[in-house]
GROMACS .gro file of N, CA and C in nm:
model
  372
    1MET      N    1   4.770 -13.541 -11.369
    1MET     CA    2   4.869 -13.467 -11.423
    1MET      C    3   4.999 -13.545 -11.378
    2GLY      N    4   5.091 -13.541 -11.454
    2GLY     CA    5   5.256 -13.589 -11.484
    2GLY      C    6   5.374 -13.579 -11.435
    3THR      N    7   5.399 -13.629 -11.418
    3THR     CA    8   5.504 -13.595 -11.337
    3THR      C    9   5.655 -13.534 -11.393
    4ASP      N   10   5.723 -13.455 -11.316
    4ASP     CA   11   5.782 -13.368 -11.374
    4ASP      C   12   5.918 -13.395 -11.477
    5LYS      N   13   5.965 -13.572 -11.473
    5LYS     CA   14   6.001 -13.646 -11.532
    5LYS      C   15   5.946 -13.706 -11.679
    6SER      N   16   5.786 -13.727 -11.678
    6SER     CA   17   5.716 -13.720 -11.791
    6SER      C   18   5.690 -13.637 -11.848
    7LEU      N   19   5.677 -13.513 -11.797
    7LEU     CA   20   5.627 -13.400 -11.872
    7LEU      C   21   5.762 -13.373 -11.977
    8LEU      N   22   5.902 -13.404 -11.868
    8LEU     CA   23   5.996 -13.428 -11.992
    8LEU      C   24   6.037 -13.490 -12.073
    9GLY      N   25   6.017 -13.638 -12.053
    9GLY     CA   26   6.021 -13.691 -12.134
    9GLY      C   27   5.940 -13.666 -12.277
   10ALA      N   28   5.819 -13.645 -12.289
   10ALA     CA   29   5.702 -13.643 -12.331
   10ALA      C   30   5.757 -13.471 -12.449
   11LYS      N   31   5.836 -13.404 -12.367
   11LYS     CA   32   5.893 -13.269 -12.458
   11LYS      C   33   5.982 -13.283 -12.546
   12GLY      N   34   6.072 -13.403 -12.485
   12GLY     CA   35   6.178 -13.475 -12.563
   12GLY      C   36   6.141 -13.521 -12.722
   13GLU      N   37   6.006 -13.614 -12.664
   13GLU     CA   38   5.973 -13.729 -12.810
   13GLU      C   39   5.935 -13.626 -12.897
   14LEU      N   40   5.853 -13.488 -12.860
   14LEU     CA   41   5.804 -13.408 -12.996
   14LEU      C   42   5.920 -13.325 -13.041
   15LEU      N   43   6.009 -13.301 -12.949
   15LEU     CA   44   6.139 -13.242 -13.010
   15LEU      C   45   6.227 -13.326 -13.093
   16ALA      N   46   6.245 -13.467 -13.028
   16ALA     CA   47   6.269 -13.578 -13.146
   16ALA      C   48   6.225 -13.560 -13.255
   17GLU      N   49   6.120 -13.578 -13.221
   17GLU     CA   50   5.997 -13.630 -13.343
   17GLU      C   51   6.045 -13.543 -13.456
   18SER      N   52   6.037 -13.406 -13.455
   18SER     CA   53   6.066 -13.315 -13.548
   18SER      C   54   6.200 -13.284 -13.581
   19ARG      N   55   6.310 -13.340 -13.467
   19ARG     CA   56   6.423 -13.356 -13.585
   19ARG      C   57   6.437 -13.437 -13.673
   20LEU      N   58   6.382 -13.575 -13.661
   20LEU     CA   59   6.361 -13.652 -13.748
   20LEU      C   60   6.280 -13.665 -13.876
   21LYS      N   61   6.178 -13.591 -13.870
   21LYS     CA   62   6.127 -13.488 -13.983
   21LYS      C   63   6.233 -13.431 -14.083
   22GLU      N   64   6.275 -13.338 -14.011
   22GLU     CA   65   6.419 -13.238 -14.143
   22GLU      C   66   6.499 -13.317 -14.120
   23MET      N   67   6.535 -13.455 -14.100
   23MET     CA   68   6.587 -13.594 -14.161
   23MET      C   69   6.569 -13.628 -14.241
   24GLY      N   70   6.450 -13.583 -14.304
   24GLY     CA   71   6.356 -13.674 -14.397
   24GLY      C   72   6.269 -13.826 -14.362
   25TYR      N   73   6.283 -13.869 -14.202
   25TYR     CA   74   6.212 -14.020 -14.140
   25TYR      C   75   6.073 -13.879 -14.189
   26ALA      N   76   5.985 -14.019 -14.223
   26ALA     CA   77   5.848 -14.058 -14.201
   26ALA      C   78   5.800 -14.143 -14.117
   27ILE      N   79   5.732 -13.992 -13.988
   27ILE     CA   80   5.724 -14.108 -13.880
   27ILE      C   81   5.561 -14.185 -13.903
   28LEU      N   82   5.583 -14.323 -13.885
   28LEU     CA   83   5.436 -14.427 -13.863
   28LEU      C   84   5.384 -14.430 -13.764
   29GLU      N   85   5.484 -14.411 -13.656
   29GLU     CA   86   5.368 -14.439 -13.508
   29GLU      C   87   5.410 -14.396 -13.388
   30LYS      N   88   5.420 -14.373 -13.313
   30LYS     CA   89   5.474 -14.320 -13.129
   30LYS      C   90   5.394 -14.398 -13.042
   31ASN      N   91   5.538 -14.446 -13.018
   31ASN     CA   92   5.478 -14.491 -12.860
   31ASN      C   93   5.370 -14.637 -12.881
   32TYR      N   94   5.449 -14.684 -12.959
   32TYR     CA   95   5.397 -14.835 -13.007
   32TYR      C   96   5.449 -14.951 -12.891
   33ARG      N   97   5.333 -14.988 -12.823
   33ARG     CA   98   5.341 -15.093 -12.727
   33ARG      C   99   5.311 -15.204 -12.740
   34CYS      N  100   5.400 -15.299 -12.707
   34CYS     CA  101   5.389 -15.491 -12.774
   34CYS      C  102   5.389 -15.574 -12.654
   35LEU      N  103   5.242 -15.518 -12.518
   35LEU     CA  104   5.257 -15.588 -12.391
   35LEU      C  105   5.299 -15.719 -12.425
   36PRO      N  106   5.361 -15.764 -12.330
   36PRO     CA  107   5.449 -15.742 -12.210
   36PRO      C  108   5.599 -15.690 -12.282
   37LEU      N  109   5.602 -15.718 -12.382
   37LEU     CA  110   5.734 -15.710 -12.460
   37LEU      C  111   5.830 -15.595 -12.444
   38GLY      N  112   5.738 -15.492 -12.462
   38GLY     CA  113   5.808 -15.328 -12.459
   38GLY      C  114   5.739 -15.247 -12.543
   39GLU      N  115   5.801 -15.130 -12.540
   39GLU     CA  116   5.739 -15.058 -12.604
   39GLU      C  117   5.891 -14.933 -12.667
   40ILE      N  118   5.782 -14.909 -12.823
   40ILE     CA  119   5.920 -14.824 -12.889
   40ILE      C  120   5.843 -14.683 -12.900
   41ASP      N  121   5.955 -14.603 -12.865
   41ASP     CA  122   5.891 -14.436 -12.878
   41ASP      C  123   5.845 -14.379 -13.037
   42ILE      N  124   5.936 -14.410 -13.127
   42ILE     CA  125   5.924 -14.377 -13.264
   42ILE      C  126   5.927 -14.482 -13.314
   43VAL      N  127   5.819 -14.507 -13.430
   43VAL     CA  128   5.907 -14.611 -13.514
   43VAL      C  129   5.847 -14.535 -13.674
   44ALA      N  130   5.919 -14.532 -13.758
   44ALA     CA  131   5.968 -14.450 -13.900
   44ALA      C  132   5.998 -14.546 -13.999
   45ARG      N  133   5.993 -14.473 -14.088
   45ARG     CA  134   6.070 -14.509 -14.232
   45ARG      C  135   6.217 -14.398 -14.271
   46HIS      N  136   6.276 -14.470 -14.333
   46HIS     CA  137   6.441 -14.364 -14.346
   46HIS      C  138   6.461 -14.438 -14.438
   47GLY      N  139   6.457 -14.392 -14.574
   47GLY     CA  140   6.475 -14.468 -14.707
   47GLY      C  141   6.392 -14.581 -14.699
   48SER      N  142   6.496 -14.672 -14.719
   48SER     CA  143   6.426 -14.820 -14.734
   48SER      C  144   6.454 -14.891 -14.576
   49ASP      N  145   6.523 -14.800 -14.474
   49ASP     CA  146   6.496 -14.914 -14.336
   49ASP      C  147   6.361 -14.843 -14.243
   50LEU      N  148   6.353 -14.933 -14.203
   50LEU     CA  149   6.265 -14.899 -14.137
   50LEU      C  150   6.321 -14.878 -13.960
   51VAL      N  151   6.267 -14.793 -13.886
   51VAL     CA  152   6.342 -14.699 -13.772
   51VAL      C  153   6.296 -14.750 -13.660
   52PHE      N  154   6.362 -14.780 -13.568
   52PHE     CA  155   6.256 -14.824 -13.447
   52PHE      C  156   6.371 -14.679 -13.357
   53VAL      N  157   6.319 -14.570 -13.315
   53VAL     CA  158   6.408 -14.481 -13.206
   53VAL      C  159   6.349 -14.516 -13.092
   54GLU      N  160   6.469 -14.522 -12.981
   54GLU     CA  161   6.432 -14.449 -12.803
   54GLU      C  162   6.481 -14.303 -12.823
   55VAL      N  163   6.398 -14.251 -12.736
   55VAL     CA  164   6.419 -14.137 -12.728
   55VAL      C  165   6.491 -14.082 -12.583
   56LYS      N  166   6.562 -14.072 -12.579
   56LYS     CA  167   6.638 -14.038 -12.399
   56LYS      C  168   6.626 -13.854 -12.423
   57THR      N  169   6.551 -13.831 -12.306
   57THR     CA  170   6.589 -13.673 -12.234
   57THR      C  171   6.663 -13.679 -12.147
   58ARG      N  172   6.739 -13.553 -12.155
   58ARG     CA  173   6.814 -13.546 -12.018
   58ARG      C  174   6.849 -13.395 -12.001
   59ARG      N  175   6.853 -13.329 -11.886
   59ARG     CA  176   6.895 -13.245 -11.833
   59ARG      C  177   7.062 -13.181 -11.821
   60SER      N  178   7.126 -13.334 -11.849
   60SER     CA  179   7.289 -13.305 -11.805
   60SER      C  180   7.364 -13.420 -11.871
   61GLU      N  181   7.451 -13.433 -11.881
   61GLU     CA  182   7.537 -13.600 -11.877
   61GLU      C  183   7.569 -13.591 -11.808
   62LEU      N  184   7.598 -13.578 -11.632
   62LEU     CA  185   7.646 -13.565 -11.523
   62LEU      C  186   7.588 -13.695 -11.523
   63PHE      N  187   7.548 -13.816 -11.512
   63PHE     CA  188   7.551 -13.937 -11.501
   63PHE      C  189   7.534 -14.018 -11.665
   64GLY      N  190   7.623 -13.951 -11.740
   64GLY     CA  191   7.621 -14.045 -11.869
   64GLY      C  192   7.539 -13.989 -11.971
   65SER      N  193   7.571 -14.024 -12.098
   65SER     CA  194   7.506 -13.942 -12.222
   65SER      C  195   7.363 -14.042 -12.207
   66ALA      N  196   7.263 -13.966 -12.291
   66ALA     CA  197   7.105 -14.013 -12.315
   66ALA      C  198   7.109 -14.136 -12.374
   67ALA      N  199   7.243 -14.174 -12.482
   67ALA     CA  200   7.261 -14.309 -12.535
   67ALA      C  201   7.286 -14.414 -12.465
   68GLU      N  202   7.405 -14.369 -12.341
   68GLU     CA  203   7.492 -14.482 -12.261
   68GLU      C  204   7.342 -14.538 -12.165
   69SER      N  205   7.240 -14.474 -12.170
   69SER     CA  206   7.124 -14.527 -12.072
   69SER      C  207   7.040 -14.666 -12.134
   70VAL      N  208   7.082 -14.630 -12.222
   70VAL     CA  209   7.031 -14.775 -12.323
   70VAL      C  210   7.108 -14.878 -12.331
   71ASP      N  211   7.081 -14.940 -12.185
   71ASP     CA  212   7.167 -15.037 -12.127
   71ASP      C  213   7.102 -15.182 -12.214
   72LYS      N  214   7.175 -15.300 -12.198
   72LYS     CA  215   7.148 -15.417 -12.263
   72LYS      C  216   7.022 -15.462 -12.277
   73LYS      N  217   6.953 -15.467 -12.151
   73LYS     CA  218   6.760 -15.515 -12.095
   73LYS      C  219   6.739 -15.434 -12.209
   74LYS      N  220   6.738 -15.265 -12.200
   74LYS     CA  221   6.673 -15.168 -12.256
   74LYS      C  222   6.682 -15.208 -12.385
   75ARG      N  223   6.767 -15.228 -12.438
   75ARG     CA  224   6.790 -15.288 -12.627
   75ARG      C  225   6.699 -15.415 -12.653
   76ARG      N  226   6.685 -15.492 -12.584
   76ARG     CA  227   6.656 -15.632 -12.570
   76ARG      C  228   6.527 -15.592 -12.604
   77ARG      N  229   6.450 -15.515 -12.490
   77ARG     CA  230   6.333 -15.525 -12.488
   77ARG      C  231   6.248 -15.457 -12.584
   78ILE      N  232   6.312 -15.357 -12.622
   78ILE     CA  233   6.319 -15.284 -12.796
   78ILE      C  234   6.303 -15.370 -12.912
   79THR      N  235   6.425 -15.441 -12.893
   79THR     CA  236   6.452 -15.517 -12.977
   79THR      C  237   6.303 -15.661 -12.997
   80ARG      N  238   6.268 -15.697 -12.860
   80ARG     CA  239   6.161 -15.777 -12.893
   80ARG      C  240   5.988 -15.684 -12.954
   81ALA      N  241   5.992 -15.569 -12.922
   81ALA     CA  242   5.871 -15.510 -12.916
   81ALA      C  243   5.910 -15.481 -13.086
   82ALA      N  244   5.987 -15.431 -13.140
   82ALA     CA  245   6.036 -15.418 -13.323
   82ALA      C  246   5.999 -15.537 -13.376
   83MET      N  247   6.026 -15.677 -13.315
   83MET     CA  248   5.951 -15.797 -13.391
   83MET      C  249   5.841 -15.780 -13.358
   84CYS      N  250   5.759 -15.748 -13.283
   84CYS     CA  251   5.648 -15.772 -13.251
   84CYS      C  252   5.533 -15.654 -13.364
   85TYR      N  253   5.664 -15.547 -13.399
   85TYR     CA  254   5.615 -15.497 -13.516
   85TYR      C  255   5.554 -15.500 -13.574
   86VAL      N  256   5.679 -15.571 -13.639
   86VAL     CA  257   5.708 -15.591 -13.782
   86VAL      C  258   5.575 -15.750 -13.827
   87SER      N  259   5.576 -15.842 -13.694
   87SER     CA  260   5.506 -15.976 -13.743
   87SER      C  261   5.338 -15.891 -13.747
   88GLU      N  262   5.361 -15.871 -13.679
   88GLU     CA  263   5.191 -15.745 -13.658
   88GLU      C  264   5.141 -15.658 -13.769
   89HIS      N  265   5.296 -15.611 -13.852
   89HIS     CA  266   5.189 -15.524 -13.984
   89HIS      C  267   5.264 -15.616 -14.111
   90ASN      N  268   5.272 -15.754 -14.063
   90ASN     CA  269   5.300 -15.802 -14.176
   90ASN      C  270   5.389 -15.777 -14.283
   91LEU      N  271   5.522 -15.730 -14.217
   91LEU     CA  272   5.653 -15.738 -14.283
   91LEU      C  273   5.716 -15.778 -14.389
   92GLY      N  274   5.704 -15.874 -14.335
   92GLY     CA  275   5.796 -15.985 -14.365
   92GLY      C  276   5.995 -15.938 -14.324
   93GLU      N  277   6.024 -15.966 -14.453
   93GLU     CA  278   6.159 -15.968 -14.453
   93GLU      C  279   6.216 -15.779 -14.436
   94VAL      N  280   6.202 -15.729 -14.381
   94VAL     CA  281   6.282 -15.566 -14.384
   94VAL      C  282   6.354 -15.528 -14.289
   95ASP      N  283   6.480 -15.423 -14.364
   95ASP     CA  284   6.568 -15.374 -14.330
   95ASP      C  285   6.541 -15.325 -14.196
   96CYS      N  286   6.576 -15.326 -14.068
   96CYS     CA  287   6.509 -15.256 -13.967
   96CYS      C  288   6.662 -15.158 -13.912
   97ARG      N  289   6.651 -15.092 -13.860
   97ARG     CA  290   6.750 -15.021 -13.835
   97ARG      C  291   6.739 -14.974 -13.611
   98PHE      N  292   6.780 -14.917 -13.566
   98PHE     CA  293   6.782 -14.860 -13.392
   98PHE      C  294   6.822 -14.785 -13.412
   99ASP      N  295   6.784 -14.625 -13.401
   99ASP     CA  296   6.857 -14.517 -13.358
   99ASP      C  297   6.798 -14.459 -13.180
  100VAL      N  298   6.897 -14.400 -13.188
  100VAL     CA  299   6.894 -14.310 -13.011
  100VAL      C  300   6.865 -14.186 -13.064
  101ALA      N  301   6.788 -14.086 -13.033
  101ALA     CA  302   6.763 -13.953 -12.981
  101ALA      C  303   6.798 -13.907 -12.902
  102GLU      N  304   6.877 -13.865 -12.847
  102GLU     CA  305   6.948 -13.773 -12.753
  102GLU      C  306   6.878 -13.628 -12.775
  103VAL      N  307   6.802 -13.604 -12.682
  103VAL     CA  308   6.763 -13.468 -12.667
  103VAL      C  309   6.836 -13.440 -12.502
  104TYR      N  310   6.891 -13.301 -12.520
  104TYR     CA  311   6.923 -13.208 -12.381
  104TYR      C  312   6.828 -13.114 -12.373
  105MET      N  313   6.793 -13.067 -12.256
  105MET     CA  314   6.729 -12.938 -12.202
  105MET      C  315   6.780 -12.910 -12.093
  106LYS      N  316   6.748 -12.734 -12.114
  106LYS     CA  317   6.842 -12.646 -11.975
  106LYS      C  318   6.732 -12.555 -11.936
  107ASN      N  319   6.646 -12.564 -11.833
  107ASN     CA  320   6.588 -12.440 -11.813
  107ASN      C  321   6.437 -12.442 -11.906
  108GLY      N  322   6.390 -12.618 -11.923
  108GLY     CA  323   6.257 -12.641 -11.998
  108GLY      C  324   6.326 -12.599 -12.149
  109ALA      N  325   6.442 -12.528 -12.211
  109ALA     CA  326   6.423 -12.549 -12.334
  109ALA      C  327   6.538 -12.611 -12.431
  110PRO      N  328   6.518 -12.672 -12.533
  110PRO     CA  329   6.597 -12.792 -12.586
  110PRO      C  330   6.739 -12.697 -12.596
  111VAL      N  331   6.876 -12.770 -12.561
  111VAL     CA  332   6.970 -12.777 -12.604
  111VAL      C  333   7.037 -12.778 -12.753
  112THR      N  334   7.055 -12.914 -12.752
  112THR     CA  335   7.088 -12.999 -12.834
  112THR      C  336   6.970 -13.121 -12.887
  113VAL      N  337   6.956 -13.173 -12.985
  113VAL     CA  338   6.870 -13.306 -13.014
  113VAL      C  339   6.999 -13.356 -13.146
  114GLU      N  340   7.046 -13.485 -13.104
  114GLU     CA  341   7.120 -13.551 -13.190
  114GLU      C  342   7.048 -13.699 -13.229
  115VAL      N  343   7.019 -13.734 -13.329
  115VAL     CA  344   6.985 -13.867 -13.367
  115VAL      C  345   7.125 -13.928 -13.385
  116ILE      N  346   7.106 -14.006 -13.340
  116ILE     CA  347   7.247 -14.142 -13.374
  116ILE      C  348   7.199 -14.262 -13.425
  117GLN      N  349   7.249 -14.272 -13.543
  117GLN     CA  350   7.155 -14.347 -13.637
  117GLN      C  351   7.247 -14.513 -13.643
  118GLY      N  352   7.175 -14.597 -13.631
  118GLY     CA  353   7.233 -14.748 -13.603
  118GLY      C  354   7.312 -14.705 -13.440
  119ALA      N  355   7.273 -14.680 -13.362
  119ALA     CA  356   7.309 -14.686 -13.238
  119ALA      C  357   7.359 -14.805 -13.189
  120PHE      N  358   7.243 -14.892 -13.194
  120PHE     CA  359   7.226 -15.071 -13.164
  120PHE      C  360   7.246 -15.159 -13.265
  121PHE      N  361   7.239 -15.348 -13.246
  121PHE     CA  362   7.216 -15.371 -13.297
  121PHE      C  363   7.078 -15.442 -13.245
  122ALA      N  364   6.997 -15.532 -13.288
  122ALA     CA  365   6.933 -15.626 -13.229
  122ALA      C  366   6.978 -15.717 -13.090
  123GLU      N  367   6.944 -15.732 -13.052
  123GLU     CA  368   6.980 -15.800 -12.929
  123GLU      C  369   6.872 -15.897 -12.886
  124GLU      N  370   6.906 -16.036 -12.900
  124GLU     CA  371   6.810 -16.151 -12.834
  124GLU      C  372   6.776 -16.173 -12.695
   0.00000   0.00000   0.00000
């Protein structure tokens, strides 16, 4: 049985996926793993861009925004996993973007789902 935190995260990912689809994103893959490099919550196409989405679900902004929790170390892991995805799928030169989906919940119900397009650049 999952922990409360993992259940919150899973619910947040479903809400983010729904919001992304509303915005015209085509979901290609969820929870892509390139071990030991990292994991990407959602891989999608938006227009001509290949988009790697990190989903952050929170109950409040008491300890900062959800997007602020995507620190340099996390950005580096996402970047490396994204490079692995591009290589594994033989995509060659492709325009990539890194978005963050912020999901805020209260009493188990979504309050807001915001997508920050181009939230960060690739980290080496």
